[in-house]
């Protein structure tokens, strides 16, 4: 059954991939984006499709008239890389809270379902490993990452408040470090940083001693997981990520090997509140939704490196 789907953040890295999948499934999609971190060219493949439109809009403002017939809302509006959200902390909080409030009010009035793209950052610098959805987190509420961490935590609270008070059907997905084509050079995420630095022959920037870990989920797997959450019968929250855990040194080694770069490593001080370890416990997600990621880090990196070779115009890396 097709629906009219509203996708705030639809010109972003992850949002644009989700829009393509929704259109391919037969839905009509209206993407909204303020282009603070998204880009219109991310939606080039859909530009002339009769069931897709992209509008410039900031969801901290009331929704445009065109959005008001949406019966499904997939909220991906908010920058996800630390340099981007730390550069605009007030706007990040407003997008995460006031923007979501506009979407939930629409859902309450129109009987729409809301998928909220939350984040593993709600766990903060976790004291429990791996992180299950039952873990309530270890977050600094006033630190430099709090605009995003606490904004997303408040967003989850608001979703479940609307479910309890108004019966709004909400679905919450906690995304762990997604990567893949359409990441942008200079966006501050470690995968894009390492690949661009390797291809340009510059030292790879490793913060701290490089033993901190992340779990990287290829974008196709992430979108599959989001669609499972959206179509499921329970609100969640559900972890969506890859349980394969890698240190930053391991990631750097893979990037150097796959790019053929001879770049060196350059260590810098660890940022404030940077999590030491991060890995999703997928027990609930797999048992309830039947979802698990399929793409290995090596295969996903190969696709992502090919994307950056095209973007940068570099068939071969520059020697360091």
PDB file of C-alpha atoms in Angstrom:
ATOM      1  CA  UNK A   1       0.000   0.000   0.000  1.00  0.00           C
ATOM      2  CA  UNK A   2       1.456   3.377  -1.004  1.00  0.00           C
ATOM      3  CA  UNK A   3       1.480   6.415   1.265  1.00  0.00           C
ATOM      4  CA  UNK A   4       2.373  10.076   1.119  1.00  0.00           C
ATOM      5  CA  UNK A   5       5.616  10.208   3.129  1.00  0.00           C
ATOM      6  CA  UNK A   6       7.223  13.337   4.562  1.00  0.00           C
ATOM      7  CA  UNK A   7      11.010  13.089   5.031  1.00  0.00           C
ATOM      8  CA  UNK A   8      12.558  16.017   6.927  1.00  0.00           C
ATOM      9  CA  UNK A   9      16.290  15.848   6.320  1.00  0.00           C
ATOM     10  CA  UNK A  10      15.615  14.165   2.980  1.00  0.00           C
ATOM     11  CA  UNK A  11      18.599  15.773   1.218  1.00  0.00           C
ATOM     12  CA  UNK A  12      21.046  14.516   3.812  1.00  0.00           C
ATOM     13  CA  UNK A  13      23.405  11.573   3.486  1.00  0.00           C
ATOM     14  CA  UNK A  14      21.052   9.055   5.060  1.00  0.00           C
ATOM     15  CA  UNK A  15      17.803  10.832   4.197  1.00  0.00           C
ATOM     16  CA  UNK A  16      18.457  10.806   0.461  1.00  0.00           C
ATOM     17  CA  UNK A  17      19.071   7.057   0.461  1.00  0.00           C
ATOM     18  CA  UNK A  18      15.844   6.548   2.416  1.00  0.00           C
ATOM     19  CA  UNK A  19      13.905   8.713  -0.068  1.00  0.00           C
ATOM     20  CA  UNK A  20      15.118   6.541  -2.945  1.00  0.00           C
ATOM     21  CA  UNK A  21      13.961   3.376  -1.205  1.00  0.00           C
ATOM     22  CA  UNK A  22      10.567   4.868  -0.370  1.00  0.00           C
ATOM     23  CA  UNK A  23       9.980   6.013  -3.949  1.00  0.00           C
ATOM     24  CA  UNK A  24      11.098   2.618  -5.279  1.00  0.00           C
ATOM     25  CA  UNK A  25       8.523   1.003  -2.979  1.00  0.00           C
ATOM     26  CA  UNK A  26       5.753   3.044  -4.638  1.00  0.00           C
ATOM     27  CA  UNK A  27       5.329   5.859  -2.117  1.00  0.00           C
ATOM     28  CA  UNK A  28       4.958   9.560  -2.864  1.00  0.00           C
ATOM     29  CA  UNK A  29       7.721  11.413  -1.045  1.00  0.00           C
ATOM     30  CA  UNK A  30       8.098  15.044  -0.036  1.00  0.00           C
ATOM     31  CA  UNK A  31      11.595  15.763   1.268  1.00  0.00           C
ATOM     32  CA  UNK A  32      12.246  18.839   3.391  1.00  0.00           C
ATOM     33  CA  UNK A  33      15.742  20.160   4.080  1.00  0.00           C
ATOM     34  CA  UNK A  34      17.275  23.448   5.183  1.00  0.00           C
ATOM     35  CA  UNK A  35      20.534  22.432   3.435  1.00  0.00           C
ATOM     36  CA  UNK A  36      22.634  23.214   6.498  1.00  0.00           C
ATOM     37  CA  UNK A  37      24.250  19.788   6.130  1.00  0.00           C
ATOM     38  CA  UNK A  38      22.288  18.209   3.263  1.00  0.00           C
ATOM     39  CA  UNK A  39      22.701  18.936  -0.455  1.00  0.00           C
ATOM     40  CA  UNK A  40      20.171  19.055  -3.282  1.00  0.00           C
ATOM     41  CA  UNK A  41      22.472  16.993  -5.512  1.00  0.00           C
ATOM     42  CA  UNK A  42      22.037  14.038  -3.158  1.00  0.00           C
ATOM     43  CA  UNK A  43      18.552  13.746  -4.646  1.00  0.00           C
ATOM     44  CA  UNK A  44      19.615  14.041  -8.298  1.00  0.00           C
ATOM     45  CA  UNK A  45      18.498  10.483  -9.051  1.00  0.00           C
ATOM     46  CA  UNK A  46      14.950  11.469  -8.036  1.00  0.00           C
ATOM     47  CA  UNK A  47      14.897  14.993  -9.442  1.00  0.00           C
ATOM     48  CA  UNK A  48      12.454  14.266 -12.279  1.00  0.00           C
ATOM     49  CA  UNK A  49      10.506  11.464 -10.623  1.00  0.00           C
ATOM     50  CA  UNK A  50       6.751  12.211 -10.547  1.00  0.00           C
ATOM     51  CA  UNK A  51       6.408  10.894  -6.992  1.00  0.00           C
ATOM     52  CA  UNK A  52       9.225  12.947  -5.440  1.00  0.00           C
ATOM     53  CA  UNK A  53       9.618  16.590  -4.476  1.00  0.00           C
ATOM     54  CA  UNK A  54      12.293  18.437  -2.508  1.00  0.00           C
ATOM     55  CA  UNK A  55      11.546  21.692  -0.696  1.00  0.00           C
ATOM     56  CA  UNK A  56      13.866  23.978   1.229  1.00  0.00           C
ATOM     57  CA  UNK A  57      12.369  24.175   4.719  1.00  0.00           C
ATOM     58  CA  UNK A  58      13.543  24.425   8.317  1.00  0.00           C
ATOM     59  CA  UNK A  59      11.299  22.279  10.522  1.00  0.00           C
ATOM     60  CA  UNK A  60      11.729  24.673  13.442  1.00  0.00           C
ATOM     61  CA  UNK A  61       9.204  26.710  11.425  1.00  0.00           C
ATOM     62  CA  UNK A  62       5.590  25.520  10.912  1.00  0.00           C
ATOM     63  CA  UNK A  63       5.257  22.875   8.238  1.00  0.00           C
ATOM     64  CA  UNK A  64       4.493  24.036   4.686  1.00  0.00           C
ATOM     65  CA  UNK A  65       1.028  23.464   3.294  1.00  0.00           C
ATOM     66  CA  UNK A  66       2.304  20.784   0.914  1.00  0.00           C
ATOM     67  CA  UNK A  67       3.340  18.623   3.889  1.00  0.00           C
ATOM     68  CA  UNK A  68       0.014  18.555   5.658  1.00  0.00           C
ATOM     69  CA  UNK A  69      -1.447  15.529   3.890  1.00  0.00           C
ATOM     70  CA  UNK A  70       1.441  13.247   4.885  1.00  0.00           C
ATOM     71  CA  UNK A  71       0.310  10.056   6.605  1.00  0.00           C
ATOM     72  CA  UNK A  72       3.853   8.906   7.369  1.00  0.00           C
ATOM     73  CA  UNK A  73       6.725  11.040   8.690  1.00  0.00           C
ATOM     74  CA  UNK A  74      10.356   9.850   8.668  1.00  0.00           C
ATOM     75  CA  UNK A  75      12.311  12.428  10.651  1.00  0.00           C
ATOM     76  CA  UNK A  76      15.990  12.561   9.745  1.00  0.00           C
ATOM     77  CA  UNK A  77      16.385  16.315  10.217  1.00  0.00           C
ATOM     78  CA  UNK A  78      19.503  17.113  12.249  1.00  0.00           C
ATOM     79  CA  UNK A  79      23.228  17.185  11.466  1.00  0.00           C
ATOM     80  CA  UNK A  80      24.871  13.985  12.729  1.00  0.00           C
ATOM     81  CA  UNK A  81      28.589  14.775  12.730  1.00  0.00           C
ATOM     82  CA  UNK A  82      30.101  16.451  15.820  1.00  0.00           C
ATOM     83  CA  UNK A  83      31.780  19.386  14.002  1.00  0.00           C
ATOM     84  CA  UNK A  84      28.510  20.256  12.276  1.00  0.00           C
ATOM     85  CA  UNK A  85      26.219  20.134  15.280  1.00  0.00           C
ATOM     86  CA  UNK A  86      28.765  21.735  17.602  1.00  0.00           C
ATOM     87  CA  UNK A  87      29.085  24.651  15.173  1.00  0.00           C
ATOM     88  CA  UNK A  88      25.339  25.356  15.570  1.00  0.00           C
ATOM     89  CA  UNK A  89      24.412  24.059  19.029  1.00  0.00           C
ATOM     90  CA  UNK A  90      21.277  26.178  19.531  1.00  0.00           C
ATOM     91  CA  UNK A  91      19.877  25.259  16.119  1.00  0.00           C
ATOM     92  CA  UNK A  92      20.680  21.600  16.810  1.00  0.00           C
ATOM     93  CA  UNK A  93      18.626  21.626  20.003  1.00  0.00           C
ATOM     94  CA  UNK A  94      15.771  23.492  18.327  1.00  0.00           C
ATOM     95  CA  UNK A  95      15.708  21.072  15.392  1.00  0.00           C
ATOM     96  CA  UNK A  96      15.737  18.068  17.714  1.00  0.00           C
ATOM     97  CA  UNK A  97      12.974  19.371  19.982  1.00  0.00           C
ATOM     98  CA  UNK A  98      10.938  22.199  18.434  1.00  0.00           C
ATOM     99  CA  UNK A  99      11.194  20.712  14.947  1.00  0.00           C
ATOM    100  CA  UNK A 100      10.086  17.307  16.175  1.00  0.00           C
ATOM    101  CA  UNK A 101       7.235  18.937  18.086  1.00  0.00           C
ATOM    102  CA  UNK A 102       5.922  20.385  14.815  1.00  0.00           C
ATOM    103  CA  UNK A 103       6.035  16.911  13.270  1.00  0.00           C
ATOM    104  CA  UNK A 104       4.313  15.247  16.215  1.00  0.00           C
ATOM    105  CA  UNK A 105       1.595  17.888  16.271  1.00  0.00           C
ATOM    106  CA  UNK A 106       0.989  17.156  12.601  1.00  0.00           C
ATOM    107  CA  UNK A 107       0.852  13.435  13.364  1.00  0.00           C
ATOM    108  CA  UNK A 108      -1.613  13.979  16.203  1.00  0.00           C
ATOM    109  CA  UNK A 109      -3.910  16.049  13.985  1.00  0.00           C
ATOM    110  CA  UNK A 110      -3.706  13.794  10.912  1.00  0.00           C
ATOM    111  CA  UNK A 111      -3.298  10.348  12.423  1.00  0.00           C
ATOM    112  CA  UNK A 112       0.178   9.974  10.894  1.00  0.00           C
ATOM    113  CA  UNK A 113       2.872   7.498  11.905  1.00  0.00           C
ATOM    114  CA  UNK A 114       6.247   8.994  12.896  1.00  0.00           C
ATOM    115  CA  UNK A 115       9.631   7.333  12.526  1.00  0.00           C
ATOM    116  CA  UNK A 116      12.170   9.185  14.656  1.00  0.00           C
ATOM    117  CA  UNK A 117      15.809   8.723  13.665  1.00  0.00           C
ATOM    118  CA  UNK A 118      17.486   8.776  17.047  1.00  0.00           C
ATOM    119  CA  UNK A 119      21.094   7.884  17.703  1.00  0.00           C
ATOM    120  CA  UNK A 120      23.520   5.771  19.686  1.00  0.00           C
ATOM    121  CA  UNK A 121      24.655   9.082  21.176  1.00  0.00           C
ATOM    122  CA  UNK A 122      21.749   8.782  23.618  1.00  0.00           C
ATOM    123  CA  UNK A 123      24.020   6.285  25.414  1.00  0.00           C
ATOM    124  CA  UNK A 124      26.751   8.927  25.785  1.00  0.00           C
ATOM    125  CA  UNK A 125      30.112   7.550  26.929  1.00  0.00           C
ATOM    126  CA  UNK A 126      28.624   4.214  27.989  1.00  0.00           C
ATOM    127  CA  UNK A 127      29.490   2.391  31.181  1.00  0.00           C
ATOM    128  CA  UNK A 128      27.686  -0.725  29.885  1.00  0.00           C
ATOM    129  CA  UNK A 129      29.017  -2.645  26.895  1.00  0.00           C
ATOM    130  CA  UNK A 130      27.574  -3.517  24.444  1.00  0.00           C
ATOM    131  CA  UNK A 131      24.634  -1.132  24.658  1.00  0.00           C
ATOM    132  CA  UNK A 132      21.102  -2.535  24.771  1.00  0.00           C
ATOM    133  CA  UNK A 133      17.991  -0.400  24.513  1.00  0.00           C
ATOM    134  CA  UNK A 134      17.407  -0.932  28.241  1.00  0.00           C
ATOM    135  CA  UNK A 135      20.578   0.998  29.086  1.00  0.00           C
ATOM    136  CA  UNK A 136      19.686   4.558  30.100  1.00  0.00           C
ATOM    137  CA  UNK A 137      23.045   6.057  29.173  1.00  0.00           C
ATOM    138  CA  UNK A 138      25.882   8.122  30.615  1.00  0.00           C
ATOM    139  CA  UNK A 139      25.565  11.596  29.102  1.00  0.00           C
ATOM    140  CA  UNK A 140      27.048  14.953  30.057  1.00  0.00           C
ATOM    141  CA  UNK A 141      24.022  17.277  29.874  1.00  0.00           C
ATOM    142  CA  UNK A 142      26.102  20.477  29.479  1.00  0.00           C
ATOM    143  CA  UNK A 143      29.160  19.344  27.510  1.00  0.00           C
ATOM    144  CA  UNK A 144      29.988  20.297  23.903  1.00  0.00           C
ATOM    145  CA  UNK A 145      28.142  17.235  22.544  1.00  0.00           C
ATOM    146  CA  UNK A 146      25.053  17.774  24.691  1.00  0.00           C
ATOM    147  CA  UNK A 147      23.190  19.820  22.063  1.00  0.00           C
ATOM    148  CA  UNK A 148      22.943  16.649  19.992  1.00  0.00           C
ATOM    149  CA  UNK A 149      22.952  13.953  22.695  1.00  0.00           C
ATOM    150  CA  UNK A 150      20.367  15.602  24.912  1.00  0.00           C
ATOM    151  CA  UNK A 151      18.405  16.933  21.939  1.00  0.00           C
ATOM    152  CA  UNK A 152      17.926  13.378  20.707  1.00  0.00           C
ATOM    153  CA  UNK A 153      17.172  12.078  24.208  1.00  0.00           C
ATOM    154  CA  UNK A 154      14.489  14.756  24.612  1.00  0.00           C
ATOM    155  CA  UNK A 155      13.187  13.839  21.160  1.00  0.00           C
ATOM    156  CA  UNK A 156      12.692  10.251  22.261  1.00  0.00           C
ATOM    157  CA  UNK A 157      10.933  11.434  25.419  1.00  0.00           C
ATOM    158  CA  UNK A 158       8.606  13.608  23.354  1.00  0.00           C
ATOM    159  CA  UNK A 159       7.788  10.763  20.965  1.00  0.00           C
ATOM    160  CA  UNK A 160       6.727   8.476  23.789  1.00  0.00           C
ATOM    161  CA  UNK A 161       4.853  11.302  25.528  1.00  0.00           C
ATOM    162  CA  UNK A 162       2.809  11.824  22.359  1.00  0.00           C
ATOM    163  CA  UNK A 163       2.169   8.110  22.148  1.00  0.00           C
ATOM    164  CA  UNK A 164       0.960   7.920  25.756  1.00  0.00           C
ATOM    165  CA  UNK A 165      -1.080  11.136  25.790  1.00  0.00           C
ATOM    166  CA  UNK A 166      -2.385  11.323  22.227  1.00  0.00           C
ATOM    167  CA  UNK A 167      -2.031   7.805  20.839  1.00  0.00           C
ATOM    168  CA  UNK A 168       0.385   8.882  18.097  1.00  0.00           C
ATOM    169  CA  UNK A 169       1.978   5.785  16.515  1.00  0.00           C
ATOM    170  CA  UNK A 170       5.695   6.451  16.944  1.00  0.00           C
ATOM    171  CA  UNK A 171       8.677   4.331  15.949  1.00  0.00           C
ATOM    172  CA  UNK A 172      12.156   5.080  17.301  1.00  0.00           C
ATOM    173  CA  UNK A 173      15.434   3.848  15.796  1.00  0.00           C
ATOM    174  CA  UNK A 174      18.806   4.421  17.479  1.00  0.00           C
ATOM    175  CA  UNK A 175      21.336   4.616  14.641  1.00  0.00           C
ATOM    176  CA  UNK A 176      24.965   3.622  15.160  1.00  0.00           C
ATOM    177  CA  UNK A 177      27.601   5.267  12.907  1.00  0.00           C
ATOM    178  CA  UNK A 178      26.220   4.888   9.405  1.00  0.00           C
ATOM    179  CA  UNK A 179      28.563   5.423   6.435  1.00  0.00           C
ATOM    180  CA  UNK A 180      28.605   5.039   2.675  1.00  0.00           C
ATOM    181  CA  UNK A 181      28.291   6.980  -0.605  1.00  0.00           C
ATOM    182  CA  UNK A 182      27.086  10.594  -0.257  1.00  0.00           C
ATOM    183  CA  UNK A 183      29.124  11.291   2.810  1.00  0.00           C
ATOM    184  CA  UNK A 184      30.741  14.648   2.095  1.00  0.00           C
ATOM    185  CA  UNK A 185      34.397  15.659   2.318  1.00  0.00           C
ATOM    186  CA  UNK A 186      35.012  17.707   5.436  1.00  0.00           C
ATOM    187  CA  UNK A 187      31.844  16.624   7.256  1.00  0.00           C
ATOM    188  CA  UNK A 188      33.897  15.537  10.261  1.00  0.00           C
ATOM    189  CA  UNK A 189      32.898  11.872  10.422  1.00  0.00           C
ATOM    190  CA  UNK A 190      35.800   9.521  10.909  1.00  0.00           C
ATOM    191  CA  UNK A 191      35.148   7.351   7.823  1.00  0.00           C
ATOM    192  CA  UNK A 192      35.016  10.312   5.442  1.00  0.00           C
ATOM    193  CA  UNK A 193      37.938  12.011   7.198  1.00  0.00           C
ATOM    194  CA  UNK A 194      40.192   8.976   6.859  1.00  0.00           C
ATOM    195  CA  UNK A 195      39.261   8.252   3.230  1.00  0.00           C
ATOM    196  CA  UNK A 196      39.705  11.840   2.042  1.00  0.00           C
ATOM    197  CA  UNK A 197      42.997  12.213   3.893  1.00  0.00           C
ATOM    198  CA  UNK A 198      44.257   8.911   2.473  1.00  0.00           C
ATOM    199  CA  UNK A 199      43.291   9.784  -1.105  1.00  0.00           C
ATOM    200  CA  UNK A 200      44.886  13.228  -0.814  1.00  0.00           C
ATOM    201  CA  UNK A 201      48.082  11.842   0.700  1.00  0.00           C
ATOM    202  CA  UNK A 202      47.636  13.707   3.972  1.00  0.00           C
ATOM    203  CA  UNK A 203      48.186  12.212   7.445  1.00  0.00           C
ATOM    204  CA  UNK A 204      45.133  10.474   8.885  1.00  0.00           C
ATOM    205  CA  UNK A 205      43.946  12.320  11.986  1.00  0.00           C
ATOM    206  CA  UNK A 206      43.627   9.919  14.919  1.00  0.00           C
ATOM    207  CA  UNK A 207      42.278  11.372  18.140  1.00  0.00           C
ATOM    208  CA  UNK A 208      43.728  10.048  21.383  1.00  0.00           C
ATOM    209  CA  UNK A 209      45.634   6.787  21.156  1.00  0.00           C
ATOM    210  CA  UNK A 210      43.196   5.343  18.606  1.00  0.00           C
ATOM    211  CA  UNK A 211      42.003   2.484  20.785  1.00  0.00           C
ATOM    212  CA  UNK A 212      38.509   3.914  21.157  1.00  0.00           C
ATOM    213  CA  UNK A 213      35.969   1.867  19.214  1.00  0.00           C
ATOM    214  CA  UNK A 214      32.968   2.365  16.981  1.00  0.00           C
ATOM    215  CA  UNK A 215      30.613   0.030  15.120  1.00  0.00           C
ATOM    216  CA  UNK A 216      30.105   1.046  11.492  1.00  0.00           C
ATOM    217  CA  UNK A 217      26.923   0.217   9.585  1.00  0.00           C
ATOM    218  CA  UNK A 218      26.801   0.550   5.801  1.00  0.00           C
ATOM    219  CA  UNK A 219      24.058   2.862   4.561  1.00  0.00           C
ATOM    220  CA  UNK A 220      22.087   0.149   2.712  1.00  0.00           C
ATOM    221  CA  UNK A 221      21.856  -1.879   5.917  1.00  0.00           C
ATOM    222  CA  UNK A 222      20.881   1.209   7.926  1.00  0.00           C
ATOM    223  CA  UNK A 223      18.045   2.044   5.536  1.00  0.00           C
ATOM    224  CA  UNK A 224      16.846  -1.568   5.631  1.00  0.00           C
ATOM    225  CA  UNK A 225      16.760  -1.315   9.420  1.00  0.00           C
ATOM    226  CA  UNK A 226      14.865   1.982   9.408  1.00  0.00           C
ATOM    227  CA  UNK A 227      12.216   0.553   7.105  1.00  0.00           C
ATOM    228  CA  UNK A 228      11.842  -2.490   9.370  1.00  0.00           C
ATOM    229  CA  UNK A 229      11.313  -0.182  12.348  1.00  0.00           C
ATOM    230  CA  UNK A 230       8.823   1.969  10.419  1.00  0.00           C
ATOM    231  CA  UNK A 231       6.768  -1.029   9.287  1.00  0.00           C
ATOM    232  CA  UNK A 232       6.933  -2.862  12.622  1.00  0.00           C
ATOM    233  CA  UNK A 233       4.161  -3.176  15.178  1.00  0.00           C
ATOM    234  CA  UNK A 234       6.041  -1.865  18.218  1.00  0.00           C
ATOM    235  CA  UNK A 235       7.467   1.597  18.942  1.00  0.00           C
ATOM    236  CA  UNK A 236      10.932   0.514  20.072  1.00  0.00           C
ATOM    237  CA  UNK A 237      13.397   1.981  20.597  1.00  0.00           C
ATOM    238  CA  UNK A 238      15.470  -0.315  18.397  1.00  0.00           C
ATOM    239  CA  UNK A 239      19.227  -0.293  17.905  1.00  0.00           C
ATOM    240  CA  UNK A 240      20.150  -0.120  14.214  1.00  0.00           C
ATOM    241  CA  UNK A 241      23.836  -0.750  13.675  1.00  0.00           C
ATOM    242  CA  UNK A 242      26.525  -3.295  12.992  1.00  0.00           C
ATOM    243  CA  UNK A 243      27.793  -5.211  16.046  1.00  0.00           C
ATOM    244  CA  UNK A 244      31.308  -5.608  14.558  1.00  0.00           C
ATOM    245  CA  UNK A 245      33.448  -3.343  16.745  1.00  0.00           C
ATOM    246  CA  UNK A 246      36.618  -1.674  15.410  1.00  0.00           C
ATOM    247  CA  UNK A 247      39.239   0.591  16.947  1.00  0.00           C
ATOM    248  CA  UNK A 248      40.129   3.799  15.141  1.00  0.00           C
ATOM    249  CA  UNK A 249      43.586   2.332  14.440  1.00  0.00           C
ATOM    250  CA  UNK A 250      41.977  -0.715  12.803  1.00  0.00           C
ATOM    251  CA  UNK A 251      39.758   1.526  10.682  1.00  0.00           C
ATOM    252  CA  UNK A 252      42.762   3.615   9.622  1.00  0.00           C
ATOM    253  CA  UNK A 253      44.685   0.470   8.670  1.00  0.00           C
ATOM    254  CA  UNK A 254      41.801  -0.772   6.502  1.00  0.00           C
ATOM    255  CA  UNK A 255      41.407   2.582   4.766  1.00  0.00           C
ATOM    256  CA  UNK A 256      45.124   2.781   4.009  1.00  0.00           C
ATOM    257  CA  UNK A 257      45.147  -0.767   2.630  1.00  0.00           C
ATOM    258  CA  UNK A 258      42.041  -0.336   0.487  1.00  0.00           C
ATOM    259  CA  UNK A 259      43.092   3.045  -0.929  1.00  0.00           C
ATOM    260  CA  UNK A 260      46.735   2.043  -1.467  1.00  0.00           C
ATOM    261  CA  UNK A 261      47.748   5.220   0.328  1.00  0.00           C
ATOM    262  CA  UNK A 262      51.094   5.658   2.083  1.00  0.00           C
ATOM    263  CA  UNK A 263      49.735   8.344   4.399  1.00  0.00           C
ATOM    264  CA  UNK A 264      50.969   8.344   7.976  1.00  0.00           C
ATOM    265  CA  UNK A 265      48.945   8.760  11.169  1.00  0.00           C
ATOM    266  CA  UNK A 266      48.813  12.011  13.110  1.00  0.00           C
ATOM    267  CA  UNK A 267      47.610  11.802  16.715  1.00  0.00           C
ATOM    268  CA  UNK A 268      45.729  14.692  18.303  1.00  0.00           C
ATOM    269  CA  UNK A 269      44.124  15.121  21.743  1.00  0.00           C
ATOM    270  CA  UNK A 270      40.866  13.250  22.303  1.00  0.00           C
ATOM    271  CA  UNK A 271      37.839  15.588  22.110  1.00  0.00           C
ATOM    272  CA  UNK A 272      35.826  16.270  25.264  1.00  0.00           C
ATOM    273  CA  UNK A 273      33.194  13.594  26.023  1.00  0.00           C
ATOM    274  CA  UNK A 274      34.288  11.428  23.088  1.00  0.00           C
ATOM    275  CA  UNK A 275      32.887   7.931  23.799  1.00  0.00           C
ATOM    276  CA  UNK A 276      35.490   5.258  24.490  1.00  0.00           C
ATOM    277  CA  UNK A 277      33.492   2.290  23.224  1.00  0.00           C
ATOM    278  CA  UNK A 278      30.354   1.877  21.150  1.00  0.00           C
ATOM    279  CA  UNK A 279      28.687  -1.343  19.970  1.00  0.00           C
ATOM    280  CA  UNK A 280      24.978  -2.142  19.606  1.00  0.00           C
ATOM    281  CA  UNK A 281      23.293  -5.076  21.270  1.00  0.00           C
ATOM    282  CA  UNK A 282      20.895  -6.219  18.529  1.00  0.00           C
ATOM    283  CA  UNK A 283      19.025  -8.816  20.587  1.00  0.00           C
ATOM    284  CA  UNK A 284      15.751  -6.865  20.631  1.00  0.00           C
ATOM    285  CA  UNK A 285      16.016  -5.691  17.019  1.00  0.00           C
ATOM    286  CA  UNK A 286      16.721  -9.130  15.598  1.00  0.00           C
ATOM    287  CA  UNK A 287      14.144 -10.913  17.734  1.00  0.00           C
ATOM    288  CA  UNK A 288      11.372  -8.383  17.074  1.00  0.00           C
ATOM    289  CA  UNK A 289      12.077  -7.183  13.533  1.00  0.00           C
ATOM    290  CA  UNK A 290      14.156 -10.000  12.085  1.00  0.00           C
ATOM    291  CA  UNK A 291      16.818  -7.487  11.025  1.00  0.00           C
ATOM    292  CA  UNK A 292      20.593  -7.756  11.079  1.00  0.00           C
ATOM    293  CA  UNK A 293      23.219  -6.020   8.921  1.00  0.00           C
ATOM    294  CA  UNK A 294      24.757  -7.913   6.004  1.00  0.00           C
ATOM    295  CA  UNK A 295      27.500  -5.691   4.558  1.00  0.00           C
ATOM    296  CA  UNK A 296      31.018  -6.157   5.946  1.00  0.00           C
ATOM    297  CA  UNK A 297      33.169  -3.151   6.791  1.00  0.00           C
ATOM    298  CA  UNK A 298      35.597  -3.989   3.989  1.00  0.00           C
ATOM    299  CA  UNK A 299      32.874  -4.220   1.350  1.00  0.00           C
ATOM    300  CA  UNK A 300      31.228  -1.029   2.588  1.00  0.00           C
ATOM    301  CA  UNK A 301      34.542   0.831   2.635  1.00  0.00           C
ATOM    302  CA  UNK A 302      35.248  -0.232  -0.955  1.00  0.00           C
ATOM    303  CA  UNK A 303      31.950   1.353  -2.071  1.00  0.00           C
ATOM    304  CA  UNK A 304      32.589   4.466  -0.014  1.00  0.00           C
ATOM    305  CA  UNK A 305      36.146   4.860  -1.308  1.00  0.00           C
ATOM    306  CA  UNK A 306      34.855   4.579  -4.883  1.00  0.00           C
ATOM    307  CA  UNK A 307      32.402   7.387  -4.097  1.00  0.00           C
ATOM    308  CA  UNK A 308      35.157   9.652  -2.787  1.00  0.00           C
ATOM    309  CA  UNK A 309      37.459   8.861  -5.704  1.00  0.00           C
ATOM    310  CA  UNK A 310      34.703  10.170  -7.976  1.00  0.00           C
ATOM    311  CA  UNK A 311      33.972  13.229  -5.818  1.00  0.00           C
ATOM    312  CA  UNK A 312      37.632  14.170  -5.472  1.00  0.00           C
ATOM    313  CA  UNK A 313      38.586  13.195  -9.014  1.00  0.00           C
ATOM    314  CA  UNK A 314      41.385  10.952  -7.775  1.00  0.00           C
ATOM    315  CA  UNK A 315      41.799   7.601  -9.487  1.00  0.00           C
ATOM    316  CA  UNK A 316      44.898   6.947  -7.389  1.00  0.00           C
ATOM    317  CA  UNK A 317      45.951   8.357  -4.018  1.00  0.00           C
ATOM    318  CA  UNK A 318      48.661  10.975  -3.781  1.00  0.00           C
ATOM    319  CA  UNK A 319      51.830   9.577  -2.181  1.00  0.00           C
ATOM    320  CA  UNK A 320      52.446  10.914   1.303  1.00  0.00           C
TER     321      UNK A 320
END
